[in-house]
Short mmCIF file of C-alpha atoms in Angstrom, two decimals:
data_model
loop_
_atom_site.label_atom_id
_atom_site.label_comp_id
_atom_site.label_asym_id
_atom_site.label_seq_id
_atom_site.Cartn_x
_atom_site.Cartn_y
_atom_site.Cartn_z
CA MET A 1 0.00 0.00 0.00
CA THR A 2 1.25 3.44 -0.90
CA ASP A 3 0.19 6.97 -0.12
CA SER A 4 -1.70 7.06 -3.44
CA GLY A 5 -4.35 4.72 -2.11
CA PRO A 6 -4.99 1.10 -1.19
CA ALA A 7 -3.52 -1.60 -3.38
CA PRO A 8 -5.71 -3.38 -5.96
CA LEU A 9 -7.50 -6.37 -4.45
CA PRO A 10 -7.62 -9.98 -5.66
CA VAL A 11 -10.64 -10.81 -7.80
CA SER A 12 -13.57 -12.19 -5.84
CA ASP A 13 -15.12 -14.20 -8.68
CA ARG A 14 -12.52 -16.99 -8.84
CA PRO A 15 -13.49 -19.32 -6.00
CA ASP A 16 -11.56 -22.11 -7.72
CA ILE A 17 -8.27 -20.26 -7.27
CA ALA A 18 -9.17 -19.30 -3.70
CA ALA A 19 -9.86 -22.98 -2.97
CA ARG A 20 -6.50 -24.08 -4.39
CA LEU A 21 -4.71 -21.35 -2.45
CA ARG A 22 -6.50 -22.47 0.71
CA ASP A 23 -5.41 -26.07 0.15
CA ALA A 24 -1.80 -24.90 -0.23
CA LEU A 25 -1.92 -22.82 2.94
CA LEU A 26 -3.33 -25.73 4.95
CA ALA A 27 -0.81 -28.18 3.49
CA ALA A 28 1.99 -25.94 4.79
CA SER A 29 0.35 -25.65 8.24
CA PHE A 30 -0.26 -21.92 7.75
CA THR A 31 -2.77 -22.02 10.60
CA ALA A 32 -3.12 -20.38 14.01
CA ASP A 33 -1.61 -23.45 15.67
CA GLY A 34 1.11 -23.71 13.03
CA LEU A 35 2.10 -20.08 13.59
CA LEU A 36 2.38 -20.56 17.33
CA ASP A 37 4.52 -23.65 16.88
CA LEU A 38 6.81 -21.91 14.39
CA LEU A 39 7.20 -18.51 16.06
CA GLY A 40 6.96 -19.43 19.73
CA ALA A 41 4.79 -17.62 22.25
CA PRO A 42 6.92 -14.42 22.63
CA ALA A 43 7.14 -13.69 18.88
CA TYR A 44 3.49 -14.66 18.38
CA ALA A 45 2.42 -12.28 21.16
CA ALA A 46 4.64 -9.52 19.73
CA LEU A 47 2.65 -9.64 16.48
CA ALA A 48 -0.45 -8.58 18.41
CA ARG A 49 1.52 -5.49 19.51
CA SER A 50 2.38 -4.68 15.88
CA GLU A 51 6.00 -5.74 16.51
CA THR A 52 7.29 -7.87 13.64
CA VAL A 53 11.03 -8.13 14.34
CA PRO A 54 10.77 -11.32 16.47
CA ALA A 55 8.67 -12.98 13.76
CA LEU A 56 11.11 -11.92 11.05
CA ARG A 57 13.95 -13.47 13.05
CA ALA A 58 11.95 -16.68 13.48
CA THR A 59 11.31 -17.04 9.73
CA ARG A 60 14.80 -16.78 8.29
CA GLY A 61 14.71 -20.34 6.97
CA ASP A 62 13.22 -21.63 3.74
CA THR A 63 10.46 -24.01 4.89
CA PRO A 64 7.02 -23.68 3.27
CA LEU A 65 5.53 -22.25 6.46
CA GLU A 66 8.29 -19.66 6.86
CA THR A 67 7.81 -18.65 3.24
CA LEU A 68 4.07 -18.09 3.74
CA VAL A 69 4.49 -16.16 6.99
CA ARG A 70 6.97 -13.77 5.39
CA LEU A 71 4.80 -13.43 2.29
CA PHE A 72 1.26 -13.02 3.66
CA LEU A 73 1.67 -11.93 7.27
CA LEU A 74 4.91 -9.95 7.28
CA GLN A 75 4.59 -8.58 3.71
CA GLN A 76 8.11 -9.38 2.63
CA PRO A 77 9.00 -10.02 -1.03
CA VAL A 78 9.95 -13.66 -1.50
CA PRO A 79 11.83 -15.29 -4.41
CA HIS A 80 9.45 -16.60 -7.06
CA ALA A 81 10.91 -20.10 -6.97
CA ARG A 82 10.35 -20.45 -3.21
CA VAL A 83 6.74 -19.38 -3.50
CA ALA A 84 6.10 -21.59 -6.52
CA ALA A 85 7.15 -24.60 -4.45
CA VAL A 86 4.36 -23.84 -1.95
CA VAL A 87 1.38 -22.24 -3.72
CA PRO A 88 0.03 -22.14 -7.31
CA VAL A 89 1.92 -18.92 -7.93
CA GLU A 90 0.86 -18.20 -11.52
CA GLU A 91 -2.82 -18.62 -10.67
CA ALA A 92 -2.37 -16.49 -7.54
CA VAL A 93 -0.77 -13.74 -9.65
CA GLU A 94 -3.51 -14.03 -12.26
CA ALA A 95 -6.23 -13.65 -9.61
CA GLY A 96 -4.41 -10.80 -7.89
CA TRP A 97 -3.43 -12.48 -4.61
CA LEU A 98 0.24 -11.95 -5.50
CA ARG A 99 2.15 -9.50 -7.70
CA ARG A 100 5.57 -9.65 -9.28
CA VAL A 101 8.21 -7.31 -7.84
CA GLY A 102 11.89 -6.79 -8.58
CA ALA A 103 13.79 -9.12 -10.84
CA ASP A 104 12.38 -12.44 -9.68
CA GLU A 105 10.27 -11.99 -6.55
CA VAL A 106 6.60 -11.90 -5.66
CA ALA A 107 4.74 -10.03 -2.92
CA ALA A 108 1.27 -10.31 -1.43
CA THR A 109 -1.39 -7.77 -2.34
CA VAL A 110 -3.36 -8.37 0.88
CA ASP A 111 -2.72 -9.50 4.41
CA VAL A 112 -3.84 -13.05 5.14
CA ARG A 113 -4.00 -14.01 8.79
CA PRO A 114 -4.73 -17.56 10.03
CA TYR A 115 -7.66 -17.55 12.44
CA GLY A 116 -8.93 -20.47 14.49
CA GLY A 117 -12.68 -21.02 14.53
CA PRO A 118 -14.56 -22.00 17.70
CA GLY A 119 -14.90 -25.61 16.55
CA GLY A 120 -11.26 -25.97 15.57
CA GLU A 121 -11.79 -24.69 12.03
CA ASP A 122 -8.83 -23.24 10.15
CA TRP A 123 -9.95 -19.92 8.69
CA PHE A 124 -8.16 -17.02 7.01
CA ILE A 125 -9.00 -13.35 7.52
CA VAL A 126 -8.11 -11.09 4.60
CA SER A 127 -7.37 -7.39 5.17
CA ASP A 128 -5.45 -4.53 3.62
CA LEU A 129 -1.66 -4.63 3.70
CA GLY A 130 -0.31 -3.70 7.11
CA CYS A 131 -3.69 -4.12 8.79
CA ALA A 132 -3.75 -7.77 9.91
CA VAL A 133 -1.21 -7.59 12.71
CA GLY A 134 -1.95 -5.62 15.85
CA GLY A 135 -4.12 -2.54 15.54
CA ALA A 136 -4.33 0.20 12.98
CA GLY A 137 -0.82 1.30 13.86
CA GLY A 138 -1.16 4.65 12.16
CA ILE A 139 -2.46 3.32 8.85
CA GLY A 140 -5.17 5.98 8.96
CA GLN A 141 -2.63 8.62 7.96
CA ARG A 142 -2.13 6.82 4.67
CA ASP A 143 -5.65 6.09 3.56
CA GLU A 144 -9.08 6.37 5.08
CA GLY A 145 -10.70 3.47 3.24
CA VAL A 146 -8.47 0.64 4.44
CA VAL A 147 -9.99 -2.51 5.91
CA LEU A 148 -8.57 -3.88 9.14
CA GLY A 149 -8.20 -7.52 10.09
CA VAL A 150 -8.72 -9.26 13.41
CA GLY A 151 -8.60 -7.10 16.52
CA GLY A 152 -9.64 -7.35 20.13
CA ALA A 153 -13.06 -5.87 19.44
CA SER A 154 -13.70 -8.40 16.65
CA THR A 155 -12.88 -11.39 18.82
CA THR A 156 -14.85 -9.97 21.76
CA LEU A 157 -18.02 -9.66 19.68
CA ALA A 158 -17.51 -13.11 18.17
CA GLY A 159 -17.13 -14.53 21.68
CA ILE A 160 -20.28 -12.96 23.15
CA THR A 161 -22.54 -13.81 20.20
CA VAL A 162 -25.26 -16.38 20.82
CA ARG A 163 -24.51 -19.34 18.55
CA THR A 164 -27.80 -21.17 18.06
CA PRO A 165 -28.89 -22.38 14.60
CA VAL A 166 -30.86 -19.63 12.84
CA ALA A 167 -32.41 -19.06 9.44
CA ALA A 168 -31.17 -15.51 8.82
CA ALA A 169 -28.28 -13.47 10.25
CA LEU A 170 -27.24 -9.87 9.55
CA ASP A 171 -23.72 -8.49 10.00
CA LEU A 172 -23.82 -4.68 9.95
CA GLY A 173 -20.51 -3.02 9.10
CA THR A 174 -18.86 -6.30 8.21
CA GLY A 175 -15.31 -4.96 7.69
CA SER A 176 -13.11 -7.92 6.81
CA GLY A 177 -15.99 -10.37 7.33
CA ILE A 178 -15.08 -11.92 10.68
CA GLN A 179 -18.60 -11.86 12.10
CA ALA A 180 -20.11 -13.01 8.80
CA LEU A 181 -17.68 -15.93 8.78
CA HIS A 182 -18.74 -16.99 12.29
CA ALA A 183 -22.43 -16.54 11.44
CA ALA A 184 -22.09 -18.71 8.33
CA GLN A 185 -21.45 -21.70 10.58
CA HIS A 186 -24.93 -21.61 12.16
CA ALA A 187 -27.10 -19.43 9.90
CA THR A 188 -28.78 -20.67 6.74
CA ARG A 189 -28.51 -17.21 5.16
CA VAL A 190 -26.03 -14.44 6.01
CA THR A 191 -26.41 -10.84 4.91
CA ALA A 192 -23.40 -8.53 5.37
CA THR A 193 -23.44 -4.77 4.87
CA ASP A 194 -20.82 -2.05 4.87
CA LEU A 195 -20.57 1.57 3.79
CA ASN A 196 -17.14 0.82 2.32
CA PRO A 197 -17.35 -1.23 -0.91
CA ARG A 198 -13.75 -2.32 -0.37
CA ALA A 199 -14.83 -4.01 2.87
CA LEU A 200 -17.51 -6.00 1.04
CA HIS A 201 -14.92 -7.16 -1.51
CA ILE A 202 -12.56 -8.24 1.28
CA THR A 203 -15.40 -10.03 3.09
CA ALA A 204 -16.02 -12.06 -0.06
CA LEU A 205 -12.30 -12.97 -0.12
CA THR A 206 -12.31 -13.94 3.57
CA LEU A 207 -15.30 -16.24 3.10
CA ALA A 208 -13.89 -17.83 -0.05
CA LEU A 209 -10.41 -18.40 1.37
CA SER A 210 -11.93 -19.86 4.56
CA GLY A 211 -14.10 -22.30 2.63
CA ALA A 212 -17.33 -20.73 3.91
CA PRO A 213 -20.55 -20.16 1.95
CA ALA A 214 -20.87 -16.82 0.20
CA ALA A 215 -22.89 -14.08 1.91
CA ASP A 216 -25.40 -11.62 0.52
CA LEU A 217 -23.19 -8.50 0.40
CA ARG A 218 -24.84 -5.07 0.34
CA GLU A 219 -23.37 -1.59 0.29
CA GLY A 220 -24.79 1.09 2.57
CA SER A 221 -24.83 2.56 6.06
CA LEU A 222 -26.38 0.77 9.04
CA PHE A 223 -29.84 -0.58 8.11
CA GLU A 224 -30.10 1.31 4.81
CA PRO A 225 -29.39 -1.77 2.62
CA VAL A 226 -32.02 -3.83 4.50
CA ARG A 227 -35.49 -4.01 2.96
CA ASP A 228 -38.42 -2.87 5.07
CA ASP A 229 -39.95 -6.36 5.07
CA GLU A 230 -36.73 -8.18 6.04
CA THR A 231 -36.29 -9.55 9.54
CA PHE A 232 -33.53 -11.63 11.10
CA ASP A 233 -32.92 -14.10 13.90
CA LEU A 234 -29.49 -12.64 14.66
CA ILE A 235 -28.06 -9.17 14.11
CA VAL A 236 -24.43 -8.44 15.02
CA SER A 237 -22.33 -5.33 14.61
CA ASN A 238 -18.91 -4.08 15.58
CA PRO A 239 -19.72 -0.60 14.27
CA PRO A 240 -17.43 2.41 13.79
CA PHE A 241 -18.36 3.50 17.32
CA VAL A 242 -15.56 5.96 18.05
CA ILE A 243 -16.92 9.30 19.30
CA SER A 244 -14.80 11.80 17.38
CA PRO A 245 -14.98 15.44 16.22
CA ARG A 246 -15.42 14.41 12.60
CA ALA A 247 -15.70 11.31 10.43
CA ARG A 248 -12.05 11.07 9.51
CA LEU A 249 -11.37 7.33 9.38
CA THR A 250 -14.01 5.07 7.81
CA TYR A 251 -13.11 1.97 9.80
CA ARG A 252 -13.71 3.61 13.19
CA ASP A 253 -15.58 6.95 12.95
CA GLY A 254 -19.31 6.72 12.38
CA GLY A 255 -19.91 10.23 11.10
CA MET A 256 -22.73 11.07 13.51
CA GLY A 257 -22.52 13.41 16.48
CA GLY A 258 -21.60 11.99 19.87
CA ASP A 259 -22.92 8.48 20.42
CA ASP A 260 -25.82 8.90 17.99
CA LEU A 261 -24.57 6.14 15.69
CA CYS A 262 -24.65 3.51 18.43
CA ARG A 263 -28.03 4.77 19.65
CA SER A 264 -29.48 4.63 16.12
CA LEU A 265 -28.13 1.14 15.62
CA VAL A 266 -29.68 -0.17 18.84
CA GLN A 267 -33.00 1.59 18.37
CA GLY A 268 -33.31 0.39 14.79
CA ALA A 269 -32.67 -3.26 15.58
CA GLY A 270 -35.90 -4.07 17.41
CA GLU A 271 -38.25 -3.94 14.44
CA ARG A 272 -35.87 -6.03 12.34
CA LEU A 273 -35.69 -8.93 14.79
CA ASN A 274 -37.87 -12.01 14.65
CA GLU A 275 -39.52 -13.16 17.86
CA GLY A 276 -36.80 -14.59 20.11
CA GLY A 277 -34.06 -13.17 17.90
CA PHE A 278 -30.91 -11.56 19.28
CA ALA A 279 -29.12 -8.34 18.32
CA GLN A 280 -25.61 -7.94 19.74
CA PHE A 281 -23.33 -4.92 19.47
CA LEU A 282 -20.16 -3.39 20.75
CA ALA A 283 -20.65 0.29 21.51
CA ASN A 284 -19.34 3.49 23.07
CA TRP A 285 -21.59 5.82 25.03
CA GLN A 286 -21.21 9.23 26.57
CA HIS A 287 -21.25 9.98 30.29
CA VAL A 288 -22.89 13.39 30.25
CA ALA A 289 -22.86 15.82 33.18
CA GLY A 290 -26.22 15.78 34.95
CA GLU A 291 -27.34 12.49 33.36
CA ASP A 292 -27.33 8.96 34.72
CA TRP A 293 -25.45 6.89 32.15
CA GLN A 294 -27.61 3.85 32.88
CA ASP A 295 -30.80 5.81 32.22
CA ARG A 296 -29.24 7.09 29.00
CA LEU A 297 -28.72 3.54 27.77
CA ARG A 298 -32.14 2.33 28.91
CA SER A 299 -33.63 5.02 26.67
CA TRP A 300 -31.93 3.38 23.67
CA VAL A 301 -33.67 0.02 24.08
CA PRO A 302 -36.47 -0.43 21.51
CA ARG A 303 -39.94 -1.45 22.63
CA GLY A 304 -40.62 -5.16 22.65
CA CYS A 305 -37.04 -6.10 23.54
CA ASP A 306 -35.36 -7.43 26.63
CA ALA A 307 -31.85 -6.01 27.00
CA TRP A 308 -28.64 -6.77 28.83
CA ILE A 309 -26.10 -3.93 28.66
CA VAL A 310 -22.69 -4.40 30.26
CA GLN A 311 -20.23 -1.53 30.68
CA ARG A 312 -16.75 -3.02 30.56
CA GLU A 313 -14.58 0.11 30.71
CA VAL A 314 -14.80 3.87 31.30
CA GLN A 315 -12.22 6.43 30.17
CA ASP A 316 -12.12 10.12 30.95
CA VAL A 317 -12.16 12.37 27.90
CA THR A 318 -8.39 12.92 27.86
CA GLN A 319 -7.64 9.18 27.96
CA TYR A 320 -10.20 8.57 25.25
CA ALA A 321 -8.85 11.28 22.93
CA GLU A 322 -5.26 10.08 23.40
CA LEU A 323 -6.22 6.47 22.66
CA TRP A 324 -7.71 7.28 19.28
CA LEU A 325 -5.11 9.87 18.35
CA ARG A 326 -2.50 7.14 18.85
CA ASP A 327 -4.65 4.73 16.86
CA ALA A 328 -4.40 7.09 13.88
CA GLY A 329 -0.65 7.58 14.38
CA ASP A 330 -1.09 11.30 15.10
CA HIS A 331 1.34 11.13 18.01
CA ARG A 332 4.13 10.37 15.51
CA GLY A 333 3.39 13.36 13.31
CA ASP A 334 3.73 17.12 13.61
CA PRO A 335 3.37 18.15 17.29
CA ALA A 336 1.45 21.29 16.37
CA GLU A 337 -1.04 19.30 14.30
CA TYR A 338 -1.37 16.77 17.13
CA GLN A 339 -2.26 19.57 19.53
CA VAL A 340 -4.85 20.97 17.13
CA ARG A 341 -6.53 17.58 16.82
CA TYR A 342 -6.37 16.94 20.57
CA ASP A 343 -7.99 20.35 21.19
CA ALA A 344 -10.74 19.49 18.69
CA TRP A 345 -11.62 16.33 20.63
CA LEU A 346 -11.78 18.20 23.93
CA ASP A 347 -13.80 21.03 22.37
CA GLU A 348 -16.31 18.49 21.11
CA PHE A 349 -16.65 16.81 24.50
CA GLU A 350 -16.92 20.14 26.32
CA ALA A 351 -19.68 21.32 23.98
CA ARG A 352 -21.65 18.15 24.71
CA LYS A 353 -20.89 18.23 28.47
CA VAL A 354 -19.26 14.81 28.18
CA ARG A 355 -17.12 13.85 31.17
CA ALA A 356 -16.20 10.28 30.19
CA VAL A 357 -16.88 7.58 27.61
CA GLY A 358 -18.03 4.06 28.37
CA PHE A 359 -17.39 0.93 26.31
CA GLY A 360 -19.24 -2.34 26.46
CA TRP A 361 -21.68 -4.86 25.08
CA ILE A 362 -25.34 -4.45 24.22
CA THR A 363 -27.57 -7.49 23.72
CA LEU A 364 -31.23 -7.24 22.73
CA ARG A 365 -33.71 -10.07 22.46
CA ARG A 366 -37.11 -9.67 20.85
CA THR A 367 -39.76 -10.79 23.33
CA GLY A 368 -43.50 -11.20 23.28
CA SER A 369 -43.69 -10.32 26.95
CA ALA A 370 -45.77 -7.33 27.97
CA GLU A 371 -43.05 -6.43 30.48
CA PRO A 372 -39.57 -6.52 28.89
CA VAL A 373 -36.62 -6.57 31.27
CA VAL A 374 -33.74 -4.14 30.77
CA THR A 375 -30.57 -4.78 32.79
CA VAL A 376 -27.78 -2.18 32.69
CA GLU A 377 -24.72 -2.90 34.80
CA GLU A 378 -21.03 -2.24 35.17
CA TRP A 379 -18.76 -5.29 35.12
CA PRO A 380 -15.09 -4.41 34.50
CA HIS A 381 -13.81 -7.71 35.91
CA PRO A 382 -12.30 -10.64 33.98
CA VAL A 383 -14.75 -12.99 32.23
CA GLU A 384 -14.37 -16.33 30.49
CA GLN A 385 -14.92 -16.20 26.75
CA PRO A 386 -16.79 -17.43 24.81
CA LEU A 387 -19.85 -16.02 26.55
CA GLY A 388 -22.51 -16.72 23.93
CA GLU A 389 -24.06 -19.57 25.90
CA THR A 390 -23.89 -17.54 29.13
CA ILE A 391 -25.79 -14.71 27.43
CA ARG A 392 -28.39 -17.03 25.93
CA ALA A 393 -28.95 -18.62 29.36
CA HIS A 394 -29.34 -15.18 30.96
CA PHE A 395 -32.37 -14.42 28.79
CA GLU A 396 -33.77 -17.90 29.32
CA ARG A 397 -33.65 -17.29 33.07
CA LEU A 398 -35.45 -13.96 32.59
CA ASP A 399 -38.31 -15.89 30.96
CA TYR A 400 -38.40 -18.32 33.85
CA LEU A 401 -38.51 -15.58 36.49
CA ARG A 402 -41.22 -13.69 34.58
CA GLU A 403 -43.36 -16.82 34.49
CA HIS A 404 -42.97 -17.68 38.21
CA ASP A 405 -44.41 -15.53 40.97
CA ASP A 406 -43.10 -15.97 44.51
CA ALA A 407 -45.47 -18.85 45.27
CA ALA A 408 -44.43 -20.70 42.12
CA LEU A 409 -40.79 -20.00 42.90
CA LEU A 410 -41.12 -21.62 46.33
CA ASP A 411 -42.70 -24.69 44.71
CA SER A 412 -39.79 -25.01 42.28
CA ARG A 413 -36.60 -27.02 42.62
CA PHE A 414 -33.14 -25.58 41.90
CA LYS A 415 -29.57 -26.74 41.42
CA LEU A 416 -26.38 -24.89 42.28
CA VAL A 417 -24.48 -24.46 39.01
CA PRO A 418 -21.08 -26.18 38.75
CA GLU A 419 -17.89 -24.46 39.93
CA VAL A 420 -19.51 -22.04 42.36
CA VAL A 421 -17.53 -21.65 45.58
CA GLN A 422 -18.38 -20.04 48.90
CA GLU A 423 -16.07 -17.56 50.60
CA GLN A 424 -16.48 -16.38 54.18
CA VAL A 425 -15.05 -13.01 55.13
CA GLY A 426 -14.45 -11.91 58.69
CA LEU A 427 -11.92 -11.42 61.43
CA PRO A 428 -9.73 -14.41 62.38
CA GLY A 429 -11.26 -16.34 65.26
CA ALA A 430 -14.66 -14.67 64.99
CA GLU A 431 -17.61 -16.96 65.71
CA ASP A 432 -19.54 -15.77 62.65
CA PRO A 433 -18.32 -14.33 59.34
CA GLU A 434 -19.01 -10.68 58.55
CA HIS A 435 -20.43 -11.76 55.22
CA VAL A 436 -20.58 -14.71 52.84
CA VAL A 437 -19.74 -14.47 49.14
CA LEU A 438 -20.73 -16.88 46.38
CA ARG A 439 -18.30 -16.77 43.46
CA GLN A 440 -18.51 -18.22 39.94
CA HIS A 441 -15.45 -19.57 38.16
CA ARG A 442 -17.06 -19.73 34.72
CA GLY A 443 -18.82 -17.31 32.40
CA MET A 444 -19.18 -13.84 33.90
CA ARG A 445 -17.28 -14.96 37.03
CA ARG A 446 -19.67 -13.07 39.25
CA ALA A 447 -19.43 -12.70 43.01
CA THR A 448 -22.43 -11.83 45.16
CA LYS A 449 -22.97 -11.36 48.89
CA VAL A 450 -25.56 -13.52 50.57
CA ASP A 451 -26.74 -13.86 54.16
CA THR A 452 -26.40 -17.11 56.09
CA VAL A 453 -29.85 -18.25 54.97
CA GLY A 454 -28.97 -17.56 51.31
CA ALA A 455 -25.67 -19.42 51.63
CA GLY A 456 -27.33 -22.37 53.36
CA PHE A 457 -30.10 -22.45 50.78
CA ALA A 458 -27.72 -22.41 47.82
CA GLY A 459 -25.54 -25.07 49.40
CA VAL A 460 -28.30 -27.69 49.59
CA CYS A 461 -29.90 -26.98 46.21
CA ASP A 462 -29.35 -30.25 44.33
CA GLY A 463 -32.68 -30.45 42.54
CA THR A 464 -34.38 -32.87 44.92
CA LEU A 465 -36.34 -30.57 47.27
CA SER A 466 -38.49 -27.56 46.50
CA ALA A 467 -37.28 -24.14 47.59
CA GLY A 468 -40.11 -23.92 50.13
CA ARG A 469 -39.21 -27.23 51.79
CA ILE A 470 -35.55 -26.19 52.02
CA LEU A 471 -36.53 -22.91 53.68
CA ASP A 472 -38.77 -24.74 56.15
CA ALA A 473 -35.83 -26.94 57.14
CA ILE A 474 -33.54 -23.92 57.51
CA ALA A 475 -36.15 -22.15 59.64
CA GLN A 476 -36.27 -25.10 61.99
CA LEU A 477 -32.46 -25.16 62.26
CA VAL A 478 -32.09 -21.44 63.01
CA GLY A 479 -35.22 -21.11 65.10
CA GLU A 480 -36.98 -18.70 62.76
CA ASP A 481 -40.66 -18.53 61.82
CA PRO A 482 -40.94 -20.45 58.51
CA VAL A 483 -43.71 -18.14 57.28
CA VAL A 484 -41.47 -15.09 57.75
CA LEU A 485 -38.57 -16.85 56.05
CA ARG A 486 -40.74 -17.87 53.10
CA ASP A 487 -41.88 -14.27 52.80
CA ARG A 488 -38.48 -12.58 52.77
CA THR A 489 -36.31 -15.05 50.84
CA PRO A 490 -37.79 -15.15 47.30
CA ALA A 491 -36.08 -11.85 46.39
CA GLN A 492 -32.71 -13.40 47.20
CA ILE A 493 -33.57 -16.56 45.26
CA ARG A 494 -34.55 -14.42 42.25
CA LEU A 495 -31.21 -12.64 42.36
CA LEU A 496 -29.28 -15.92 42.53
CA VAL A 497 -31.24 -17.29 39.59
CA GLU A 498 -30.93 -14.09 37.55
CA GLN A 499 -27.17 -13.94 38.05
CA GLY A 500 -26.69 -17.59 37.20
CA PHE A 501 -25.77 -19.10 40.56
CA LEU A 502 -28.89 -21.26 40.62
CA GLU A 503 -30.69 -22.93 37.74
CA PRO A 504 -34.15 -24.52 37.63
CA ALA A 505 -33.95 -28.26 38.11
CA GLY A 506 -36.83 -29.09 35.83
#
């Protein structure tokens, strides 16, 4: 890629050549596992930091795998004869995957990064040159229309997405096609949209090189390419959510004021979901002076949808501006220009009374319930990906709690989920703990305080006795009126079920 614009892309209408190239890559173990074995953990991790020197040092030999790493991942020219021994080089040149350079060398026209699917699949993510490894790394200063490869946001969204078989899935702002590739494994039909036609072309290459079915690719912003009568069982989007003074970089800046793009995306999803369908997004949102950020997000949720919104991180406006200025490489340019751009970010935030910016996940589920449930919470702690099943189960538990009043709850039987432990906190030697904590070691890895009754109740939930009978036994042990205990405990049981510590036994 040069300053004159992005390099020409391989043709997307030669699936036969893409298939032969894929076979050659797999035969040489150009896979996520193969890379780790070749490079070693330190050099492999350095790639994620946009540092290529360790990988260059690890690929100084002439094996097929070293050749492919230098060619497609490190963008080094490689002698024609070495490449011809590994891939169908003439066909790859004809289709535009490779180009001739120098006297007798070839170079890649796109980045190709091995990517392991959730079921052990060997996939390949195509992106613009210099955009597969690490983050943007300043590529925005060269061209605004480039298409990035796999990043932390991409893998986060892929990990939280509910993966049940569906008829129709929609990937909004597909980029290099990562979400469309995942969706193709469990959706009969995948539609992928993007404002950038180059991204749609690269998505087609990613799907073809990964051996996945083709998607219905449509150009346009947000829901514009979607027909009014179209609905989906799954909608996913890792949108250009960065809140910036102006739409400077296509891959990250949405072009709307403040957090309006994310709000529009969430509000527009409800009417396009089938009953029971999920819409899942990554998003940024403003923390505005005088407003409760949770109320702000609740106002985004469309009618007829349950929602679970999790704030994973908050940055003050200076941290936020610096993060995205570095992303564009502005910190390496003219100091005066950097200051002008930094000032512009702060001016924008000041005008909107923004004090901080939150980042997190938004999940909607279309429900027929007359009383949708909207949960907005902050959870900055470590979680265990993938979380798709955890998120699906969360909404299933909401249905259960909606359908069971307190009397029905007490007649129900529950089981303590696996890998929940109890911690008691208090002074050494004290007769009773100050408080008891139940802690999960899977999924969201939640921790919640319970009283001694709650701890005792959870501890004996094995699915054999109803909640009411367990409480009666506890009342007898602690000398408490069983009627009073039955009256005050359902709220605690509901919390333990909602947060996933207890599950209905049947």
